[in-house]
Short mmCIF file of C-alpha atoms in Angstrom, two decimals:
data_model
loop_
_atom_site.label_atom_id
_atom_site.label_comp_id
_atom_site.label_asym_id
_atom_site.label_seq_id
_atom_site.Cartn_x
_atom_site.Cartn_y
_atom_site.Cartn_z
CA UNK A 15 86.73 82.46 97.96
CA UNK A 16 87.13 82.03 94.20
CA UNK A 17 87.84 85.47 91.85
CA UNK A 18 85.10 84.26 89.28
CA UNK A 19 81.48 83.20 89.74
CA UNK A 20 80.10 79.82 88.90
CA UNK A 21 77.24 81.47 87.22
CA UNK A 22 80.14 84.08 85.45
CA UNK A 23 82.47 81.65 84.48
CA UNK A 24 78.54 79.42 82.76
CA UNK A 25 77.69 82.55 81.47
CA UNK A 26 80.84 82.97 79.93
CA UNK A 27 81.58 79.59 77.87
CA UNK A 28 78.09 80.00 76.98
CA UNK A 29 79.28 83.35 75.57
CA UNK A 30 82.16 82.19 74.06
CA UNK A 31 79.65 79.09 71.95
CA UNK A 32 77.50 81.89 70.95
CA UNK A 33 80.17 83.85 69.13
CA UNK A 34 82.77 81.63 68.10
CA UNK A 35 82.23 80.24 63.88
CA UNK A 36 82.37 76.89 63.94
CA UNK A 37 81.78 74.24 60.83
CA UNK A 38 82.51 71.19 61.03
CA UNK A 39 81.53 68.15 58.97
CA UNK A 40 82.46 65.03 57.26
CA UNK A 41 82.84 64.56 54.25
CA UNK A 42 84.05 60.56 52.32
CA UNK A 43 87.79 59.56 52.33
CA UNK A 44 87.52 60.01 48.66
CA UNK A 45 87.42 64.13 48.31
CA UNK A 46 90.13 64.64 51.37
CA UNK A 47 93.24 66.82 50.05
CA UNK A 48 95.28 66.75 52.10
CA UNK A 49 95.05 63.83 53.59
CA UNK A 50 95.98 60.09 50.96
CA UNK A 51 97.17 56.46 51.53
CA UNK A 52 100.70 55.48 51.53
CA UNK A 53 100.84 52.40 49.64
CA UNK A 54 104.71 51.99 51.25
CA UNK A 55 104.41 52.51 54.01
CA UNK A 56 100.36 50.74 54.69
CA UNK A 57 98.98 54.83 56.60
CA UNK A 58 96.91 57.35 55.72
CA UNK A 59 98.84 60.20 56.46
CA UNK A 60 99.22 63.75 55.20
CA UNK A 61 100.83 65.23 52.72
CA UNK A 62 103.87 66.57 55.29
CA UNK A 63 103.91 63.77 57.24
CA UNK A 64 103.59 65.53 60.73
CA UNK A 65 100.33 65.85 62.69
CA UNK A 66 99.67 62.26 63.32
CA UNK A 67 99.11 58.55 60.74
CA UNK A 68 97.22 55.94 60.97
CA UNK A 69 97.80 52.56 60.70
CA UNK A 70 96.92 48.57 60.79
CA UNK A 71 97.94 46.75 63.61
CA UNK A 72 97.14 43.13 64.81
CA UNK A 73 97.75 41.25 67.42
CA UNK A 74 98.80 37.85 68.62
CA UNK A 75 99.46 35.19 71.48
CA UNK A 76 101.62 31.92 70.05
CA UNK A 77 100.33 33.11 66.18
CA UNK A 78 96.96 33.41 66.35
CA UNK A 79 95.75 37.16 65.59
CA UNK A 80 93.23 37.82 68.21
CA UNK A 81 93.01 41.29 67.33
CA UNK A 82 92.20 43.54 64.48
CA UNK A 83 92.03 47.11 64.06
CA UNK A 84 93.17 50.95 62.40
CA UNK A 85 95.48 52.48 64.96
CA UNK A 86 96.63 55.77 65.56
CA UNK A 87 100.69 56.63 65.30
CA UNK A 88 101.80 59.74 66.90
CA UNK A 89 104.94 59.09 68.17
CA UNK A 90 105.72 63.22 69.89
CA UNK A 91 105.36 64.21 72.88
CA UNK A 92 102.50 67.19 73.98
CA UNK A 93 101.91 69.23 76.58
CA UNK A 94 98.49 69.16 78.88
CA UNK A 95 98.96 71.89 80.76
CA UNK A 96 97.39 73.98 83.57
CA UNK A 97 99.00 77.31 85.06
CA UNK A 98 98.09 77.94 89.11
CA UNK A 99 98.40 80.36 91.24
CA UNK A 100 97.05 81.14 95.94
CA UNK A 101 94.78 83.96 94.88
CA UNK A 102 93.86 85.80 99.04
CA UNK A 103 94.67 81.43 99.71
CA UNK A 104 92.49 79.45 97.40
CA UNK A 105 94.73 77.88 95.23
CA UNK A 106 93.02 78.78 91.03
CA UNK A 107 94.22 76.94 88.19
CA UNK A 108 93.63 79.20 84.41
CA UNK A 109 91.41 76.72 82.84
CA UNK A 110 90.80 77.34 78.44
CA UNK A 111 87.87 77.72 76.52
CA UNK A 112 89.26 75.55 73.55
CA UNK A 113 86.91 73.61 70.65
CA UNK A 114 88.48 71.03 69.39
CA UNK A 115 86.92 69.19 66.33
CA UNK A 116 85.72 66.23 67.37
CA UNK A 117 83.59 67.50 70.69
CA UNK A 118 79.95 66.97 70.65
CA UNK A 119 79.38 70.53 72.83
CA UNK A 120 81.62 72.62 70.37
CA UNK A 121 83.75 74.50 73.81
CA UNK A 122 85.41 72.10 76.51
CA UNK A 123 87.00 73.61 79.91
CA UNK A 124 90.41 72.34 78.66
CA UNK A 125 93.73 73.06 79.84
CA UNK A 126 95.79 76.29 80.01
CA UNK A 127 97.46 75.37 77.41
CA UNK A 128 96.21 71.76 74.99
CA UNK A 129 98.83 71.12 72.72
CA UNK A 130 101.03 68.56 70.21
CA UNK A 131 104.84 69.41 69.72
CA UNK A 132 103.07 69.80 66.13
CA UNK A 133 101.25 72.44 67.23
CA UNK A 134 103.71 74.30 69.78
CA UNK A 135 106.75 72.90 66.98
CA UNK A 136 104.66 75.79 64.22
CA UNK A 137 104.08 72.50 61.60
CA UNK A 138 100.97 73.17 61.25
CA UNK A 139 102.76 77.64 60.01
CA UNK A 140 100.26 78.14 62.65
CA UNK A 141 100.12 80.54 65.55
CA UNK A 142 102.82 79.88 68.95
CA UNK A 143 100.12 78.39 71.97
CA UNK A 144 99.66 80.68 74.12
CA UNK A 145 100.97 79.75 78.30
CA UNK A 146 103.57 78.22 75.72
CA UNK A 147 106.26 80.04 78.12
CA UNK A 148 105.59 79.71 81.36
CA UNK A 149 106.35 76.14 80.96
CA UNK A 150 108.43 75.74 78.03
CA UNK A 151 111.63 76.74 79.96
CA UNK A 152 113.80 77.40 76.88
CA UNK A 153 111.48 80.61 76.74
CA UNK A 154 110.80 81.23 79.51
CA UNK A 155 111.39 84.70 80.21
CA UNK A 156 110.19 87.79 81.02
CA UNK A 157 110.26 91.07 79.18
CA UNK A 158 113.10 92.18 81.32
CA UNK A 159 114.97 89.63 80.61
CA UNK A 160 114.46 87.45 84.79
CA UNK A 161 113.07 83.62 84.16
CA UNK A 162 109.13 83.22 85.27
CA UNK A 163 109.00 82.72 89.20
CA UNK A 164 107.09 79.51 89.33
CA UNK A 165 107.28 76.05 90.76
CA UNK A 166 106.43 72.27 89.02
CA UNK A 167 103.62 70.60 91.53
CA UNK A 168 102.98 67.61 88.41
CA UNK A 169 105.32 66.87 85.94
CA UNK A 170 103.96 63.12 84.00
CA UNK A 171 104.71 61.24 80.65
CA UNK A 172 101.20 60.18 80.78
CA UNK A 173 99.67 57.74 78.74
CA UNK A 174 96.58 58.29 76.13
CA UNK A 175 93.30 55.80 75.54
CA UNK A 176 96.10 52.25 74.52
CA UNK A 177 92.66 51.05 73.05
CA UNK A 178 92.66 53.66 69.83
CA UNK A 179 96.94 54.56 69.61
CA UNK A 180 100.22 53.14 69.43
CA UNK A 181 102.42 54.11 73.03
CA UNK A 182 101.00 58.16 72.68
CA UNK A 183 102.25 60.07 75.29
CA UNK A 184 100.99 63.12 76.53
CA UNK A 185 103.76 65.31 79.38
CA UNK A 186 100.50 66.11 82.09
CA UNK A 187 102.04 69.43 83.61
CA UNK A 188 100.32 71.88 86.76
CA UNK A 189 102.97 75.18 87.29
CA UNK A 190 102.56 77.27 90.43
CA UNK A 191 103.04 81.32 89.92
CA UNK A 192 104.30 83.81 92.17
CA UNK A 193 103.40 87.01 90.45
CA UNK A 194 100.95 88.21 88.26
CA UNK A 195 99.91 87.38 84.92
CA UNK A 196 97.91 88.31 81.27
CA UNK A 197 93.87 86.29 81.58
CA UNK A 198 93.30 86.15 77.49
CA UNK A 199 89.66 86.61 76.48
CA UNK A 200 89.86 82.07 75.93
CA UNK A 201 90.96 81.62 80.34
CA UNK A 202 89.52 82.21 83.35
CA UNK A 203 90.71 81.69 86.49
CA UNK A 204 88.93 78.67 88.57
CA UNK A 205 89.09 77.24 92.23
CA UNK A 206 89.62 73.40 92.41
CA UNK A 207 85.88 73.11 93.78
CA UNK A 208 84.13 74.92 90.71
CA UNK A 209 86.51 72.71 88.48
CA UNK A 210 84.37 69.59 90.27
CA UNK A 211 81.67 70.95 90.25
CA UNK A 212 81.76 71.51 86.54
CA UNK A 213 82.24 67.39 85.42
CA UNK A 214 78.53 67.71 87.00
CA UNK A 215 77.97 68.56 83.19
CA UNK A 216 77.87 66.18 80.69
CA UNK A 217 80.89 67.00 78.67
CA UNK A 218 81.91 70.42 79.32
CA UNK A 219 85.59 69.49 81.36
CA UNK A 220 87.89 68.10 78.81
CA UNK A 221 89.95 64.71 78.75
CA UNK A 222 93.11 66.73 78.86
CA UNK A 223 91.98 68.53 82.45
CA UNK A 224 90.85 65.55 84.52
CA UNK A 225 94.53 63.35 83.80
CA UNK A 226 95.87 66.64 84.63
CA UNK A 227 93.86 67.24 87.53
CA UNK A 228 94.38 63.25 88.70
CA UNK A 229 97.80 64.03 89.09
CA UNK A 230 98.06 66.26 91.70
CA UNK A 231 100.39 64.74 94.40
CA UNK A 232 97.93 65.03 97.62
CA UNK A 233 99.87 62.40 99.35
CA UNK A 234 102.77 64.39 99.85
CA UNK A 235 101.39 67.99 101.46
CA UNK A 236 101.20 69.76 103.95
CA UNK A 237 98.54 70.58 105.80
CA UNK A 238 99.08 74.16 104.52
CA UNK A 239 98.83 72.77 100.79
CA UNK A 240 96.69 71.15 101.17
CA UNK A 241 94.54 73.36 102.48
CA UNK A 242 95.40 75.65 99.63
CA UNK A 243 93.14 73.46 97.35
CA UNK A 244 91.10 71.67 99.02
CA UNK A 245 89.07 74.16 102.23
CA UNK A 246 88.38 72.71 104.61
CA UNK A 247 83.91 73.81 103.78
CA UNK A 248 85.08 71.27 100.73
CA UNK A 249 85.80 68.11 102.85
CA UNK A 250 83.07 66.58 103.36
CA UNK A 251 84.43 63.06 103.56
CA UNK A 252 86.20 61.22 106.75
CA UNK A 253 86.66 59.02 105.16
CA UNK A 254 87.86 60.01 101.68
CA UNK A 255 90.51 62.27 104.44
CA UNK A 256 91.85 59.15 106.02
CA UNK A 257 92.37 58.06 102.81
CA UNK A 258 94.26 60.33 101.00
CA UNK A 259 96.62 60.21 104.40
CA UNK A 260 96.90 56.89 103.89
CA UNK A 261 96.61 53.82 106.82
CA UNK A 262 100.19 52.24 106.86
CA UNK A 263 99.53 49.63 104.23
CA UNK A 264 100.87 51.93 101.58
CA UNK A 265 104.26 50.38 100.88
CA UNK A 266 102.31 46.57 101.61
CA UNK A 267 99.51 47.75 98.97
CA UNK A 268 102.69 49.36 96.48
CA UNK A 269 104.63 45.85 96.22
CA UNK A 270 101.77 43.21 95.64
CA UNK A 271 100.45 45.82 92.72
CA UNK A 272 103.48 45.62 91.33
CA UNK A 273 104.76 41.58 91.94
CA UNK A 274 101.48 41.59 89.93
CA UNK A 275 101.95 43.21 86.96
CA UNK A 276 105.66 43.01 86.58
CA UNK A 277 105.08 38.70 86.50
CA UNK A 278 101.85 40.52 83.96
CA UNK A 279 104.56 41.87 82.12
CA UNK A 280 107.42 39.55 83.08
CA UNK A 281 104.90 35.95 80.94
CA UNK A 282 103.25 38.67 78.78
CA UNK A 283 102.79 36.05 75.02
CA UNK A 284 101.07 38.12 73.74
CA UNK A 285 102.48 40.92 70.35
CA UNK A 286 101.86 43.32 67.90
CA UNK A 287 102.35 43.91 64.10
CA UNK A 288 101.90 47.50 62.24
CA UNK A 289 100.34 46.25 58.77
CA UNK A 290 99.06 48.14 56.14
CA UNK A 291 95.44 49.64 56.62
CA UNK A 292 94.25 48.51 54.04
CA UNK A 293 95.06 44.90 54.93
CA UNK A 294 93.30 44.72 58.05
CA UNK A 295 91.12 41.05 57.96
CA UNK A 296 87.24 42.88 57.69
CA UNK A 297 88.39 46.39 57.93
CA UNK A 298 87.30 47.82 54.36
CA UNK A 299 86.06 51.80 53.06
CA UNK A 300 82.74 52.59 53.14
CA UNK A 301 80.41 55.03 52.03
CA UNK A 302 83.80 57.25 52.00
CA UNK A 303 84.37 55.29 56.16
CA UNK A 304 86.57 52.87 56.85
CA UNK A 305 84.55 50.41 59.45
CA UNK A 306 84.82 46.98 60.29
CA UNK A 307 82.74 44.75 58.70
CA UNK A 308 82.12 43.10 62.28
CA UNK A 309 80.21 44.79 64.72
CA UNK A 310 83.21 47.36 66.74
CA UNK A 311 83.83 50.16 68.43
CA UNK A 312 84.90 52.29 66.99
CA UNK A 313 85.43 53.66 62.82
CA UNK A 314 87.62 56.26 61.26
CA UNK A 315 85.85 58.84 59.41
CA UNK A 316 87.27 62.10 57.48
CA UNK A 317 86.61 65.24 57.82
CA UNK A 318 86.80 69.16 57.44
CA UNK A 319 86.74 71.82 59.61
CA UNK A 320 87.46 74.80 60.74
CA UNK A 321 87.16 76.31 64.02
CA UNK A 322 87.97 79.80 64.40
CA UNK A 323 90.25 80.72 66.96
CA UNK A 324 92.67 78.47 66.70
CA UNK A 325 96.28 78.63 65.92
CA UNK A 326 95.30 77.03 62.77
CA UNK A 327 91.61 77.62 61.59
CA UNK A 328 90.93 75.49 59.07
CA UNK A 329 91.73 71.76 58.29
CA UNK A 330 90.83 68.72 56.69
CA UNK A 331 91.97 65.19 59.43
CA UNK A 332 90.50 62.07 60.19
CA UNK A 333 88.54 61.05 63.12
CA UNK A 334 88.17 57.57 65.33
CA UNK A 335 84.43 57.69 65.80
CA UNK A 336 83.13 55.49 68.14
CA UNK A 337 79.49 53.04 67.74
CA UNK A 338 77.94 53.42 71.49
CA UNK A 339 79.21 54.54 74.52
CA UNK A 340 81.06 53.55 76.94
CA UNK A 341 81.30 52.28 80.35
CA UNK A 342 84.09 53.38 82.86
CA UNK A 343 82.93 52.49 86.35
CA UNK A 344 85.18 52.47 90.18
CA UNK A 345 83.61 50.91 92.51
CA UNK A 346 84.61 52.44 96.33
CA UNK A 347 84.06 51.01 99.91
CA UNK A 348 84.43 52.40 102.89
CA UNK A 349 86.38 49.47 105.38
CA UNK A 350 87.80 50.74 109.02
CA UNK A 351 86.32 54.18 108.39
CA UNK A 352 88.91 54.50 104.93
CA UNK A 353 87.38 55.09 101.90
CA UNK A 354 88.47 52.71 99.23
CA UNK A 355 88.80 52.16 95.61
CA UNK A 356 88.99 48.93 93.15
CA UNK A 357 91.31 49.03 90.70
CA UNK A 358 92.24 46.14 88.32
CA UNK A 359 95.68 45.73 85.64
CA UNK A 360 94.72 45.69 82.24
CA UNK A 361 96.35 45.71 79.13
CA UNK A 362 95.05 47.08 76.61
CA UNK A 363 96.47 46.61 71.87
CA UNK A 364 98.98 49.50 72.47
CA UNK A 365 99.90 49.97 75.57
CA UNK A 366 102.51 51.45 76.38
CA UNK A 367 104.18 48.86 78.13
CA UNK A 368 101.55 45.47 78.29
CA UNK A 369 99.98 46.59 80.68
CA UNK A 370 98.37 49.51 82.88
CA UNK A 371 95.78 50.30 86.43
CA UNK A 372 92.27 50.77 85.29
CA UNK A 373 89.07 50.92 87.37
CA UNK A 374 86.72 48.33 88.18
CA UNK A 375 85.05 47.94 84.95
CA UNK A 376 86.18 49.01 81.82
CA UNK A 377 84.06 48.04 79.19
CA UNK A 378 84.39 49.42 74.65
CA UNK A 379 80.69 49.56 73.34
CA UNK A 380 80.34 46.35 71.10
CA UNK A 381 77.09 45.74 69.68
CA UNK A 382 75.89 42.32 71.03
CA UNK A 383 79.14 41.91 73.07
CA UNK A 384 78.87 40.98 76.51
CA UNK A 385 81.94 40.62 79.68
CA UNK A 386 81.34 40.45 82.47
CA UNK A 387 82.58 38.92 85.89
CA UNK A 388 81.85 38.93 89.38
CA UNK A 389 83.06 42.50 89.58
CA UNK A 390 80.89 43.21 86.73
CA UNK A 391 77.79 42.09 88.27
CA UNK A 392 77.78 44.17 91.49
CA UNK A 393 77.86 47.00 89.58
CA UNK A 394 75.43 46.50 87.37
CA UNK A 395 73.71 45.37 89.98
CA UNK A 396 74.21 48.70 91.18
CA UNK A 397 73.05 50.42 87.73
CA UNK A 398 70.26 49.03 87.93
CA UNK A 399 68.82 49.53 90.99
CA UNK A 400 70.17 53.00 91.15
CA UNK A 401 71.76 52.22 94.98
CA UNK A 402 74.88 53.43 95.66
CA UNK A 403 75.63 56.27 92.95
CA UNK A 404 78.04 58.61 93.56
CA UNK A 405 78.35 60.84 90.11
CA UNK A 406 77.02 58.83 87.42
CA UNK A 407 77.97 61.27 84.27
CA UNK A 408 78.90 61.95 80.12
CA UNK A 409 82.51 62.82 79.79
CA UNK A 410 84.06 63.07 76.55
CA UNK A 411 87.34 61.42 75.29
CA UNK A 412 89.75 63.78 73.16
CA UNK A 413 88.57 65.60 70.71
CA UNK A 414 91.43 66.44 69.36
CA UNK A 415 91.18 63.02 66.60
CA UNK A 416 88.34 61.25 68.31
CA UNK A 417 84.76 62.56 66.78
CA UNK A 418 82.48 63.41 69.52
CA UNK A 419 83.00 60.20 71.75
CA UNK A 420 81.42 60.99 75.32
CA UNK A 421 81.60 57.53 77.44
CA UNK A 422 79.73 56.76 80.86
CA UNK A 423 81.85 57.16 83.74
CA UNK A 424 80.07 56.19 87.25
CA UNK A 425 81.49 55.97 90.92
CA UNK A 426 79.31 53.43 92.99
CA UNK A 427 79.86 52.42 96.26
CA UNK A 428 79.20 49.02 97.00
CA UNK A 429 79.36 47.43 101.22
CA UNK A 430 82.74 45.92 101.84
CA UNK A 431 80.48 41.85 101.84
CA UNK A 432 79.48 42.01 98.62
CA UNK A 433 83.35 41.15 97.07
CA UNK A 434 84.89 39.37 99.95
CA UNK A 435 87.09 37.06 97.02
CA UNK A 436 87.63 39.84 93.93
CA UNK A 437 89.31 37.89 91.29
CA UNK A 438 92.89 37.81 90.04
CA UNK A 439 93.72 41.87 89.11
CA UNK A 440 91.91 42.98 91.22
CA UNK A 441 92.74 45.20 94.44
CA UNK A 442 91.68 47.58 96.80
CA UNK A 443 93.57 50.54 96.78
CA UNK A 444 93.76 53.39 98.89
CA UNK A 445 93.58 56.56 97.34
CA UNK A 446 97.13 57.94 99.59
CA UNK A 447 98.10 54.94 97.00
CA UNK A 448 96.51 55.28 94.04
CA UNK A 449 97.53 58.70 94.56
CA UNK A 450 100.88 57.48 94.75
CA UNK A 451 100.87 55.37 91.69
CA UNK A 452 100.11 58.29 89.14
CA UNK A 453 103.74 60.65 90.06
CA UNK A 454 105.39 57.94 88.44
CA UNK A 455 105.18 57.30 84.18
CA UNK A 456 102.41 54.96 82.04
CA UNK A 457 100.87 53.07 85.64
CA UNK A 458 96.90 54.75 86.01
CA UNK A 459 95.42 54.03 83.05
CA UNK A 460 93.67 57.22 81.67
CA UNK A 461 89.86 55.82 81.73
CA UNK A 462 91.00 55.02 85.88
CA UNK A 463 93.30 58.86 85.79
CA UNK A 464 90.24 60.62 84.88
CA UNK A 465 87.58 58.20 87.33
CA UNK A 466 90.02 60.21 90.16
CA UNK A 467 89.71 63.48 89.21
CA UNK A 468 85.96 63.28 89.07
CA UNK A 469 85.86 62.02 93.08
CA UNK A 470 85.21 64.92 95.19
CA UNK A 471 86.13 65.80 98.59
#
């Protein structure tokens, strides 16, 4: 039984939204005080040269420029950490009600701790993040001088959005504690079933929660461990449970996928260079924003921010603002009683190691630009007719760097004969295989991890 009812969780979020002071508004670049364009480095940065910077990035193939855009530079690894605890046989997760400056709806359900390295090393002079001591082994000592009684469930370095960041990664970590711990007013215990139900509300569960949950290693759990995370009453899809268990083809799938990816990495002729941001072709300052003269998926805006209850309560910073709603789609099909998911190898301009495995469909919104192959055609047919749709919600992207960005996340069930021949770079995979792959750093991209997190049993 859950410690808190679903209705209590919704009321808690609503009450915090009403009483938490939030004041966020855009301002022209020219009015920024703590941020400026550094002619020497060619970046927009703050006075302390901490936090992050924005540079220009050009990507080339055989000497020809194929992309030119601003990019976020943040060469540090932050914590995305969730504490969980088995309470009366059911695993509960200590979730935080947190407001990020770019959130479209103020409070979102976030990990127990969500902090950049600059935050938890207090470079900005702010407070130390709550619950940090449970994750930082250097400070993991209780008041009585004894270590916390805990075990690590997940501890992975995973990528962020490679269309906006250059090689940015965060530490996705989940620990189980065995002692009672204090629950602050900003936090609440929730079951996995409750969190997945909250994902059915637009933009309520944030991206950082979704990526950490996607890493839970079901594939290696005993049945008793699985029962704690997903009780029998929450298991409604037998084909998914066969997919989680694996059917004996996992090693073959892993070998073929890694062979394809390694070939692409080995012979990848793309390269990039950082260039001064204001030297980018087709980009310029316009009415206090940094925009592209041609249709592009985002622009750079500048904001004044005041959020009550954070480590730092008042500051200013740039944010990337999407120019439309992107679509991330995952096709699934049941074959021989086993649910499989269609994924593809996806290169991106800021990818840590050239490319990662992404969802079936990954479309950044660019006005007037449409890219389609056979997979897109099948996906669009189901979207148009409304058939086979298992999940369809607007989910927010990272609110610490992106302004009001929400993207459409869709899972669509198709018949196995709708895609008998796959375009190059696509693979049908069982959940077991994807769940094993996510235990390796930088293999599944964040769009795919987010979609896997919403899959319901």
